mmCIF file of C-alpha atoms in Angstrom:
data_model
loop_
_atom_site.group_PDB
_atom_site.id
_atom_site.type_symbol
_atom_site.label_atom_id
_atom_site.label_comp_id
_atom_site.label_asym_id
_atom_site.label_seq_id
_atom_site.Cartn_x
_atom_site.Cartn_y
_atom_site.Cartn_z
ATOM 1 C CA MET S 27 -14.059 -43.879 -1.893
ATOM 2 C CA ASN S 28 -14.303 -42.575 1.671
ATOM 3 C CA HIS S 29 -13.328 -39.163 0.308
ATOM 4 C CA LEU S 30 -16.024 -39.039 -2.372
ATOM 5 C CA ASN S 31 -18.390 -37.026 -0.194
ATOM 6 C CA GLU S 32 -15.627 -34.451 0.336
ATOM 7 C CA ALA S 33 -14.725 -34.394 -3.362
ATOM 8 C CA LEU S 34 -18.250 -33.769 -4.639
ATOM 9 C CA ALA S 35 -18.774 -30.348 -3.045
ATOM 10 C CA PRO S 36 -15.883 -28.611 -4.879
ATOM 11 C CA ILE S 37 -16.873 -30.391 -8.099
ATOM 12 C CA VAL S 38 -20.401 -28.992 -7.845
ATOM 13 C CA GLU S 39 -18.982 -25.515 -7.191
ATOM 14 C CA LYS S 40 -16.773 -25.909 -10.270
ATOM 15 C CA ILE S 41 -19.819 -26.826 -12.375
ATOM 16 C CA LYS S 42 -21.646 -23.708 -11.215
ATOM 17 C CA LYS S 43 -18.657 -21.408 -11.691
ATOM 18 C CA PHE S 44 -17.583 -22.662 -15.126
ATOM 19 C CA ARG S 45 -20.946 -23.753 -16.513
ATOM 20 C CA SER S 46 -20.455 -22.079 -19.892
ATOM 21 C CA LEU S 47 -17.124 -23.888 -20.358
ATOM 22 C CA TYR S 48 -18.608 -27.298 -19.598
ATOM 23 C CA GLU S 49 -21.608 -26.647 -21.827
ATOM 24 C CA GLN S 50 -19.244 -26.185 -24.789
ATOM 25 C CA ASN S 51 -16.302 -28.458 -24.033
ATOM 26 C CA GLU S 52 -16.707 -32.205 -23.527
ATOM 27 C CA MET S 53 -13.015 -32.749 -22.814
ATOM 28 C CA ALA S 54 -13.211 -30.276 -19.944
ATOM 29 C CA VAL S 55 -16.137 -32.244 -18.534
ATOM 30 C CA ARG S 56 -14.123 -35.457 -18.757
ATOM 31 C CA ASP S 57 -10.869 -34.095 -17.354
ATOM 32 C CA GLN S 58 -12.195 -31.830 -14.615
ATOM 33 C CA ILE S 59 -15.452 -33.498 -13.499
ATOM 34 C CA VAL S 60 -15.711 -37.122 -14.595
ATOM 35 C CA ASN S 61 -12.094 -38.114 -13.943
ATOM 36 C CA PRO S 62 -12.032 -36.872 -10.315
ATOM 37 C CA ILE S 63 -15.302 -38.670 -9.591
ATOM 38 C CA LEU S 64 -14.061 -41.907 -11.157
ATOM 39 C CA ARG S 65 -10.857 -41.602 -9.165
ATOM 40 C CA ASN S 66 -12.834 -41.315 -5.932
ATOM 41 C CA LEU S 67 -14.818 -44.378 -6.979
ATOM 42 C CA GLU S 68 -11.477 -46.237 -7.101
ATOM 43 C CA TRP S 69 -11.251 -46.123 -10.909
ATOM 44 C CA ASN S 70 -7.954 -44.361 -11.631
ATOM 45 C CA PRO S 71 -8.137 -42.796 -15.128
ATOM 46 C CA LYS S 72 -4.329 -42.870 -15.301
ATOM 47 C CA ASN S 73 -4.101 -46.610 -14.675
ATOM 48 C CA PRO S 74 -4.768 -48.627 -17.854
ATOM 49 C CA GLU S 75 -5.289 -51.769 -15.794
ATOM 50 C CA GLY S 76 -8.593 -50.314 -14.606
ATOM 51 C CA VAL S 77 -9.539 -47.496 -16.995
ATOM 52 C CA ARG S 78 -8.986 -47.289 -20.746
ATOM 53 C CA PRO S 79 -10.227 -44.250 -22.662
ATOM 54 C CA ASN S 80 -11.486 -44.355 -26.236
ATOM 55 C CA VAL S 81 -11.031 -48.078 -26.865
ATOM 56 C CA SER S 82 -12.748 -49.243 -30.061
ATOM 57 C CA THR S 83 -15.552 -51.796 -29.910
ATOM 58 C CA GLU S 84 -17.622 -53.336 -32.698
ATOM 59 C CA GLU S 85 -20.314 -50.723 -32.033
ATOM 60 C CA GLY S 86 -18.090 -47.665 -31.681
ATOM 61 C CA VAL S 87 -15.723 -45.967 -29.266
ATOM 62 C CA PRO S 88 -16.956 -45.422 -25.694
ATOM 63 C CA ASP S 89 -15.259 -42.686 -23.693
ATOM 64 C CA TYR S 90 -14.226 -45.000 -20.853
ATOM 65 C CA SER S 91 -13.936 -48.767 -20.530
ATOM 66 C CA LEU S 92 -13.727 -49.798 -16.870
ATOM 67 C CA ILE S 93 -11.857 -53.054 -16.329
ATOM 68 C CA LYS S 94 -11.607 -55.368 -13.336
ATOM 69 C CA ASN S 95 -9.665 -58.630 -13.205
ATOM 70 C CA GLY S 96 -8.804 -58.168 -16.876
ATOM 71 C CA LYS S 97 -12.447 -58.008 -17.955
ATOM 72 C CA LYS S 98 -14.461 -55.084 -19.299
ATOM 73 C CA ILE S 99 -17.142 -54.528 -16.715
ATOM 74 C CA LEU S 100 -18.670 -51.093 -17.388
ATOM 75 C CA PHE S 101 -18.672 -48.418 -20.099
ATOM 76 C CA VAL S 102 -18.943 -44.725 -19.254
ATOM 77 C CA GLU S 103 -20.012 -42.182 -21.853
ATOM 78 C CA ALA S 104 -19.495 -38.476 -21.124
ATOM 79 C CA LYS S 105 -21.240 -35.571 -22.832
ATOM 80 C CA LYS S 106 -21.137 -31.795 -22.634
ATOM 81 C CA LEU S 107 -23.019 -30.264 -19.727
ATOM 82 C CA GLY S 108 -25.793 -28.966 -21.961
ATOM 83 C CA VAL S 109 -26.652 -32.404 -23.384
ATOM 84 C CA ASP S 110 -29.839 -34.129 -22.219
ATOM 85 C CA ILE S 111 -28.444 -37.579 -21.474
ATOM 86 C CA GLU S 112 -31.921 -39.092 -21.167
ATOM 87 C CA GLN S 113 -32.530 -38.747 -24.907
ATOM 88 C CA ARG S 114 -33.231 -42.040 -26.660
ATOM 89 C CA GLU S 115 -30.364 -41.568 -29.105
ATOM 90 C CA VAL S 116 -27.817 -40.975 -26.353
ATOM 91 C CA ILE S 117 -28.984 -43.959 -24.296
ATOM 92 C CA ARG S 118 -29.169 -46.177 -27.377
ATOM 93 C CA GLN S 119 -25.539 -45.389 -28.225
ATOM 94 C CA LEU S 120 -24.325 -46.526 -24.808
ATOM 95 C CA ALA S 121 -26.654 -49.544 -24.803
ATOM 96 C CA LYS S 122 -25.083 -50.700 -28.081
ATOM 97 C CA TYR S 123 -21.582 -50.514 -26.604
ATOM 98 C CA SER S 124 -22.639 -52.410 -23.493
ATOM 99 C CA PHE S 125 -24.762 -55.063 -25.169
ATOM 100 C CA GLY S 126 -22.176 -55.636 -27.901
ATOM 101 C CA GLU S 127 -19.444 -56.292 -25.337
ATOM 102 C CA GLY S 128 -21.647 -58.312 -22.975
ATOM 103 C CA THR S 129 -21.719 -55.880 -20.061
ATOM 104 C CA LYS S 130 -24.969 -55.583 -18.112
ATOM 105 C CA TYR S 131 -24.770 -51.881 -17.324
ATOM 106 C CA GLY S 132 -23.473 -48.586 -18.658
ATOM 107 C CA VAL S 133 -23.154 -45.050 -17.288
ATOM 108 C CA LEU S 134 -24.050 -41.789 -18.991
ATOM 109 C CA THR S 135 -23.069 -38.401 -17.619
ATOM 110 C CA ASN S 136 -22.901 -34.757 -18.610
ATOM 111 C CA GLY S 137 -20.900 -34.032 -15.481
ATOM 112 C CA ALA S 138 -23.809 -32.846 -13.370
ATOM 113 C CA VAL S 139 -26.286 -35.646 -14.080
ATOM 114 C CA TRP S 140 -25.317 -39.312 -13.919
ATOM 115 C CA VAL S 141 -27.492 -42.151 -15.207
ATOM 116 C CA LEU S 142 -27.058 -45.914 -14.880
ATOM 117 C CA ILE S 143 -28.738 -47.995 -17.597
ATOM 118 C CA ARG S 144 -29.217 -51.677 -18.282
ATOM 119 C CA SER S 145 -27.765 -52.663 -21.638
ATOM 120 C CA PHE S 146 -30.766 -54.879 -22.342
ATOM 121 C CA GLU S 147 -34.040 -55.800 -20.686
ATOM 122 C CA GLU S 148 -36.697 -57.784 -22.511
ATOM 123 C CA GLY S 149 -39.903 -55.911 -23.223
ATOM 124 C CA THR S 150 -38.505 -52.433 -22.497
ATOM 125 C CA THR S 151 -37.595 -49.389 -24.547
ATOM 126 C CA VAL S 152 -34.160 -47.839 -24.099
ATOM 127 C CA THR S 153 -35.477 -45.037 -21.874
ATOM 128 C CA GLU S 154 -37.190 -47.589 -19.642
ATOM 129 C CA ARG S 155 -33.827 -49.181 -18.934
ATOM 130 C CA ILE S 156 -32.705 -46.308 -16.729
ATOM 131 C CA VAL S 157 -31.899 -47.914 -13.382
ATOM 132 C CA TRP S 158 -31.120 -44.759 -11.466
ATOM 133 C CA LYS S 159 -30.476 -41.100 -12.121
ATOM 134 C CA THR S 160 -28.687 -38.697 -9.817
ATOM 135 C CA ASP S 161 -28.207 -34.948 -10.107
ATOM 136 C CA LEU S 162 -25.130 -33.597 -8.309
ATOM 137 C CA GLU S 163 -26.486 -30.054 -8.248
ATOM 138 C CA ASN S 164 -30.039 -30.701 -7.109
ATOM 139 C CA GLU S 165 -29.995 -33.818 -4.924
ATOM 140 C CA GLU S 166 -28.905 -34.175 -1.323
ATOM 141 C CA LEU S 167 -25.444 -35.693 -0.908
ATOM 142 C CA PRO S 168 -26.629 -38.951 0.759
ATOM 143 C CA ALA S 169 -28.969 -39.639 -2.186
ATOM 144 C CA VAL S 170 -26.146 -39.025 -4.673
ATOM 145 C CA LEU S 171 -23.748 -41.277 -2.772
ATOM 146 C CA ARG S 172 -26.308 -44.063 -2.383
ATOM 147 C CA LYS S 173 -26.619 -44.303 -6.159
ATOM 148 C CA ILE S 174 -23.224 -43.408 -7.540
ATOM 149 C CA THR S 175 -21.269 -45.690 -5.198
ATOM 150 C CA THR S 176 -22.989 -48.709 -6.761
ATOM 151 C CA ILE S 177 -20.460 -48.374 -9.605
ATOM 152 C CA SER S 178 -17.328 -48.109 -7.446
ATOM 153 C CA LYS S 179 -14.575 -50.612 -8.123
ATOM 154 C CA THR S 180 -15.281 -52.315 -4.800
ATOM 155 C CA ASN S 181 -19.043 -52.486 -5.320
ATOM 156 C CA ILE S 182 -19.265 -53.202 -9.042
ATOM 157 C CA GLU S 183 -19.323 -56.989 -8.566
ATOM 158 C CA HIS S 184 -22.302 -56.621 -6.219
ATOM 159 C CA ILE S 185 -24.105 -54.075 -8.356
ATOM 160 C CA GLU S 186 -27.268 -56.173 -8.811
ATOM 161 C CA ASN S 187 -27.857 -56.342 -5.064
ATOM 162 C CA LEU S 188 -26.934 -52.699 -4.458
ATOM 163 C CA VAL S 189 -29.133 -51.459 -7.302
ATOM 164 C CA LYS S 190 -32.028 -53.475 -5.934
ATOM 165 C CA LYS S 191 -31.564 -51.890 -2.511
ATOM 166 C CA VAL S 192 -31.633 -48.415 -4.056
ATOM 167 C CA GLN S 193 -34.821 -49.304 -5.929
ATOM 168 C CA ILE S 194 -36.490 -50.752 -2.841
ATOM 169 C CA LEU S 195 -35.798 -47.619 -0.798
ATOM 170 C CA ASP S 196 -37.043 -45.403 -3.633
ATOM 171 C CA GLU S 197 -40.212 -47.453 -4.006
ATOM 172 C CA ILE S 198 -40.901 -47.416 -0.258
ATOM 173 C CA TRP S 199 -40.546 -43.645 -0.220
ATOM 174 C CA GLN S 200 -42.718 -43.358 -3.310
ATOM 175 C CA SER S 201 -45.438 -45.468 -1.704
ATOM 176 C CA LEU S 202 -45.442 -43.004 1.194
ATOM 177 C CA LEU S 203 -45.729 -40.092 -1.237
ATOM 178 C CA ASP S 204 -48.567 -41.803 -3.088
ATOM 179 C CA GLU S 205 -50.410 -42.507 0.158
ATOM 180 C CA PRO S 206 -49.361 -39.819 2.663
ATOM 181 C CA GLU S 207 -52.089 -40.902 5.073
ATOM 182 C CA GLU S 208 -49.886 -43.910 5.873
ATOM 183 C CA MET S 209 -47.080 -41.529 6.815
ATOM 184 C CA ILE S 210 -49.468 -39.556 9.004
ATOM 185 C CA LYS S 211 -50.666 -42.716 10.758
ATOM 186 C CA GLY S 212 -47.077 -43.611 11.564
ATOM 187 C CA LEU S 213 -46.250 -40.154 12.903
ATOM 188 C CA MET S 214 -49.376 -39.773 15.051
ATOM 189 C CA PRO S 215 -48.236 -41.988 17.979
ATOM 190 C CA VAL S 216 -44.757 -40.430 17.897
ATOM 191 C CA VAL S 217 -46.117 -36.878 18.188
ATOM 192 C CA LYS S 218 -48.645 -37.889 20.868
ATOM 193 C CA SER S 219 -45.858 -39.506 22.891
ATOM 194 C CA ILE S 220 -43.709 -36.370 22.648
ATOM 195 C CA ILE S 221 -46.649 -34.247 23.805
ATOM 196 C CA SER S 222 -47.512 -36.515 26.746
ATOM 197 C CA GLN S 223 -43.904 -36.618 27.950
ATOM 198 C CA GLY S 224 -42.805 -33.071 27.230
ATOM 199 C CA TYR S 225 -46.028 -31.086 27.568
ATOM 200 C CA PRO S 226 -48.250 -33.022 30.011
ATOM 201 C CA ASP S 227 -50.253 -29.932 31.000
ATOM 202 C CA TYR S 228 -51.625 -29.474 27.487
ATOM 203 C CA GLN S 229 -54.325 -31.580 25.868
ATOM 204 C CA PHE S 230 -54.588 -31.902 22.094
ATOM 205 C CA GLU S 231 -57.378 -33.453 20.084
ATOM 206 C CA ASP S 232 -56.268 -36.075 17.567
ATOM 207 C CA THR S 233 -57.690 -33.910 14.799
ATOM 208 C CA GLU S 234 -55.386 -31.026 15.794
ATOM 209 C CA ILE S 235 -52.329 -33.245 15.521
ATOM 210 C CA GLU S 236 -53.576 -34.859 12.320
ATOM 211 C CA ASP S 237 -54.215 -31.482 10.665
ATOM 212 C CA LEU S 238 -50.702 -30.303 11.551
ATOM 213 C CA LEU S 239 -49.139 -33.469 10.166
ATOM 214 C CA LYS S 240 -51.174 -33.194 6.966
ATOM 215 C CA GLU S 241 -49.870 -29.655 6.432
ATOM 216 C CA ARG S 242 -46.252 -30.592 7.103
ATOM 217 C CA VAL S 243 -46.334 -33.813 5.071
ATOM 218 C CA LYS S 244 -47.887 -31.911 2.172
ATOM 219 C CA GLU S 245 -44.989 -29.421 2.366
ATOM 220 C CA ILE S 246 -42.487 -32.294 2.260
ATOM 221 C CA ILE S 247 -44.157 -33.839 -0.769
ATOM 222 C CA SER S 248 -44.711 -30.596 -2.667
ATOM 223 C CA GLY S 249 -41.393 -28.952 -1.864
ATOM 224 C CA PRO S 250 -40.893 -25.181 -1.520
ATOM 225 C CA SER S 251 -43.724 -23.164 -3.039
ATOM 226 C CA GLY S 252 -45.212 -26.315 -4.536
ATOM 227 C CA GLU S 253 -42.153 -27.024 -6.684
ATOM 228 C CA GLY S 254 -41.501 -30.561 -7.747
ATOM 229 C CA THR S 255 -45.100 -31.529 -8.299
ATOM 230 C CA SER S 256 -46.349 -32.634 -11.668
ATOM 231 C CA SER S 257 -49.765 -32.846 -13.239
ATOM 232 C CA GLU S 258 -49.619 -36.562 -12.659
ATOM 233 C CA THR S 259 -49.259 -36.177 -8.906
ATOM 234 C CA SER S 260 -51.132 -32.950 -8.299
ATOM 235 C CA ILE S 261 -54.310 -34.814 -7.418
ATOM 236 C CA GLU S 262 -54.897 -34.605 -3.697
ATOM 237 C CA SER S 263 -54.543 -37.985 -2.040
ATOM 238 C CA ILE S 264 -57.705 -38.721 -0.103
ATOM 239 C CA PRO S 265 -58.368 -41.338 2.539
ATOM 240 C CA TRP S 266 -61.554 -43.400 2.239
ATOM 241 C CA ARG S 267 -63.859 -42.226 5.002
ATOM 242 C CA GLY S 268 -67.103 -43.768 3.815
ATOM 243 C CA GLY S 269 -67.135 -46.433 6.505
ATOM 244 C CA GLY S 270 -66.689 -50.018 5.388
ATOM 245 C CA SER S 271 -65.894 -50.809 1.780
ATOM 246 C CA PRO S 272 -67.224 -48.861 -1.230
ATOM 247 C CA ARG S 273 -70.273 -50.525 -2.766
ATOM 248 C CA LYS S 274 -70.840 -48.512 -5.911
ATOM 249 C CA MET S 275 -68.937 -46.312 -8.344
ATOM 250 C CA LYS S 276 -69.996 -44.046 -11.181
ATOM 251 C CA LEU S 277 -68.028 -43.059 -14.259
ATOM 252 C CA LYS S 278 -69.671 -40.373 -16.345
ATOM 253 C CA GLY S 279 -73.147 -41.763 -15.688
ATOM 254 C CA GLU S 280 -72.218 -45.446 -15.854
ATOM 255 C CA VAL S 281 -72.857 -47.284 -12.587
ATOM 256 C CA PHE S 282 -70.753 -50.214 -11.387
ATOM 257 C CA GLU S 283 -71.543 -52.384 -8.382
ATOM 258 C CA LEU S 284 -68.474 -53.150 -6.280
ATOM 259 C CA ARG S 285 -67.637 -56.271 -4.329
ATOM 260 C CA ASN S 286 -63.974 -55.402 -3.754
ATOM 261 C CA SER S 287 -62.035 -52.144 -3.699
ATOM 262 C CA PHE S 288 -59.697 -53.268 -6.483
ATOM 263 C CA GLU S 289 -62.686 -53.264 -8.864
ATOM 264 C CA ILE S 290 -62.533 -49.451 -8.792
ATOM 265 C CA LEU S 291 -59.239 -49.661 -10.681
ATOM 266 C CA VAL S 292 -60.273 -52.545 -12.930
ATOM 267 C CA ASN S 293 -63.601 -50.957 -13.926
ATOM 268 C CA THR S 294 -61.929 -47.633 -14.680
ATOM 269 C CA ALA S 295 -59.193 -49.220 -16.801
ATOM 270 C CA ASN S 296 -61.777 -51.232 -18.757
ATOM 271 C CA TRP S 297 -63.842 -48.062 -19.207
ATOM 272 C CA LEU S 298 -60.781 -46.319 -20.676
ATOM 273 C CA ILE S 299 -60.227 -49.292 -22.992
ATOM 274 C CA LYS S 300 -63.861 -49.242 -24.134
ATOM 275 C CA ASN S 301 -63.577 -45.526 -24.888
ATOM 276 C CA ASN S 302 -60.381 -46.008 -26.943
ATOM 277 C CA LYS S 303 -58.223 -44.202 -24.409
ATOM 278 C CA LEU S 304 -56.071 -47.040 -23.086
ATOM 279 C CA LYS S 305 -54.304 -49.091 -25.764
ATOM 280 C CA LEU S 306 -51.585 -51.739 -25.859
ATOM 281 C CA SER S 307 -49.170 -49.145 -27.229
ATOM 282 C CA ASP S 308 -49.557 -47.046 -24.067
ATOM 283 C CA CYS S 309 -47.851 -49.673 -21.925
ATOM 284 C CA PRO S 310 -46.257 -49.703 -19.513
ATOM 285 C CA VAL S 311 -48.402 -47.203 -17.586
ATOM 286 C CA GLY S 312 -46.900 -45.858 -14.379
ATOM 287 C CA VAL S 313 -48.495 -43.758 -11.679
ATOM 288 C CA GLY S 314 -47.127 -41.045 -9.443
ATOM 289 C CA ARG S 315 -43.432 -40.234 -9.436
ATOM 290 C CA GLY S 316 -42.338 -43.759 -8.654
ATOM 291 C CA LYS S 317 -40.938 -46.628 -10.634
ATOM 292 C CA ARG S 318 -43.832 -49.068 -10.314
ATOM 293 C CA ASN S 319 -46.125 -49.968 -13.169
ATOM 294 C CA LEU S 320 -49.873 -49.801 -12.749
ATOM 295 C CA ILE S 321 -50.694 -51.383 -16.128
ATOM 296 C CA ASN S 322 -48.440 -53.476 -18.344
ATOM 297 C CA LYS S 323 -48.515 -56.088 -21.103
ATOM 298 C CA GLU S 324 -47.300 -58.616 -18.572
ATOM 299 C CA PRO S 325 -47.831 -58.493 -14.786
ATOM 300 C CA LYS S 326 -44.424 -57.041 -13.978
ATOM 301 C CA HIS S 327 -43.035 -53.808 -12.602
ATOM 302 C CA LYS S 328 -40.230 -51.870 -14.255
ATOM 303 C CA TYR S 329 -37.421 -53.841 -12.659
ATOM 304 C CA GLY S 330 -38.965 -57.251 -13.305
ATOM 305 C CA ASP S 331 -40.760 -57.701 -9.982
ATOM 306 C CA ASP S 332 -44.091 -59.470 -10.321
ATOM 307 C CA PHE S 333 -47.343 -57.618 -9.680
ATOM 308 C CA ARG S 334 -48.517 -58.584 -6.202
ATOM 309 C CA ALA S 335 -52.229 -58.613 -7.084
ATOM 310 C CA PRO S 336 -52.527 -58.767 -10.896
ATOM 311 C CA LYS S 337 -55.891 -58.614 -12.662
ATOM 312 C CA LYS S 338 -56.381 -59.096 -16.408
ATOM 313 C CA LEU S 339 -58.197 -56.350 -18.319
ATOM 314 C CA SER S 340 -60.573 -56.676 -21.259
ATOM 315 C CA ASN S 341 -57.802 -56.198 -23.841
ATOM 316 C CA GLU S 342 -55.429 -58.714 -22.192
ATOM 317 C CA LEU S 343 -53.365 -56.058 -20.380
ATOM 318 C CA TRP S 344 -52.588 -56.519 -16.693
ATOM 319 C CA ILE S 345 -53.279 -54.096 -13.847
ATOM 320 C CA GLU S 346 -51.679 -54.030 -10.382
ATOM 321 C CA THR S 347 -54.379 -53.858 -7.699
ATOM 322 C CA HIS S 348 -52.291 -54.381 -4.563
ATOM 323 C CA ASN S 349 -53.358 -51.307 -2.603
ATOM 324 C CA SER S 350 -55.608 -50.052 0.152
ATOM 325 C CA THR S 351 -59.069 -48.704 -0.669
ATOM 326 C CA ALA S 352 -57.727 -45.152 -0.511
ATOM 327 C CA GLY S 353 -54.767 -46.146 -2.674
ATOM 328 C CA CYS S 354 -57.045 -47.709 -5.293
ATOM 329 C CA ILE S 355 -59.167 -44.560 -5.407
ATOM 330 C CA ASN S 356 -56.146 -42.278 -5.722
ATOM 331 C CA ASP S 357 -54.513 -44.456 -8.392
ATOM 332 C CA THR S 358 -57.820 -44.455 -10.281
ATOM 333 C CA LYS S 359 -57.974 -40.654 -10.230
ATOM 334 C CA ARG S 360 -54.381 -40.429 -11.464
ATOM 335 C CA LEU S 361 -55.105 -42.970 -14.193
ATOM 336 C CA LEU S 362 -58.042 -40.937 -15.501
ATOM 337 C CA GLU S 363 -56.018 -37.714 -15.524
ATOM 338 C CA LYS S 364 -53.108 -39.469 -17.259
ATOM 339 C CA PHE S 365 -55.402 -40.249 -20.202
ATOM 340 C CA GLY S 366 -56.876 -36.760 -20.373
ATOM 341 C CA VAL S 367 -60.092 -37.502 -18.483
ATOM 342 C CA SER S 368 -61.085 -35.336 -15.525
ATOM 343 C CA SER S 369 -61.087 -37.319 -12.302
ATOM 344 C CA ASP S 370 -64.244 -35.412 -11.364
ATOM 345 C CA ILE S 371 -66.274 -37.929 -13.404
ATOM 346 C CA LEU S 372 -65.526 -40.552 -10.741
ATOM 347 C CA THR S 373 -67.777 -40.862 -7.699
ATOM 348 C CA ILE S 374 -67.540 -43.550 -5.046
ATOM 349 C CA GLU S 375 -70.360 -44.544 -2.711
#
């Protein structure tokens, strides 16, 4: 497994060079892409003690059955490069294999993209059971390794813990993306220290440093030329600068008195319910590019973690309100936009 990082680079080059072949030929994907990766994850495709191809199950014939200590522990299903492996039908097929044989997880791949799914999770659709997704062509190598090594032969018995660690790191990063002002606050003392030690003859106002950090953090979040943003996250994150806590909010002419910042979210969600925008069938409702739920039928996030500050809405749904004032405002704006309502109708005083 130590050589996996070295093996991935030539595999990615092979995908780019012979893309048309892999888009038409599933066996080529298996033999020339999937097998080398499995081998570097300590699953030798030529050793039937650990890997058995095309073994029948009650639900069908998965491409690979991975075995450890004589027990089936993971199924891997490979598709042609052109196949969207996040389609419901494709995920459902693998979930049937895994659930039918009592394995907790399964892996889907088209060679370039790899997805780990849970075979079953109460209260979720098949697409919501995606645990992680990694793209060999478009992700940095450390991110790919962090995810894909969770299914190595050595790690597979500790997969629950490793998966949780991946999710925690992703959620921490997402929280920074959702509230970049927290990132800026953390960087401010670092930059000021560098200036005082390295450039003592120059004086900078805090606003000069803050403006620079805002520009650079925005570039990190948006990516080159604004790529990677979506309509859901295109709303500018704004810090609350009103002094103290907000006392009043308006939604399209309706006025709400506020005692706590979380009421901004609760009032907005109830307003959407009253206007037939937010329904039970819309759940779970996520925000930003992260994995956390904002609204759900039960107070739980995607991976089963409890909401930290749940509040019940007028139609018995639950909303997560654990956030700063600025975070509540930004989540509220995203929530409105998600349901086709301009966030401009919201004013906070």
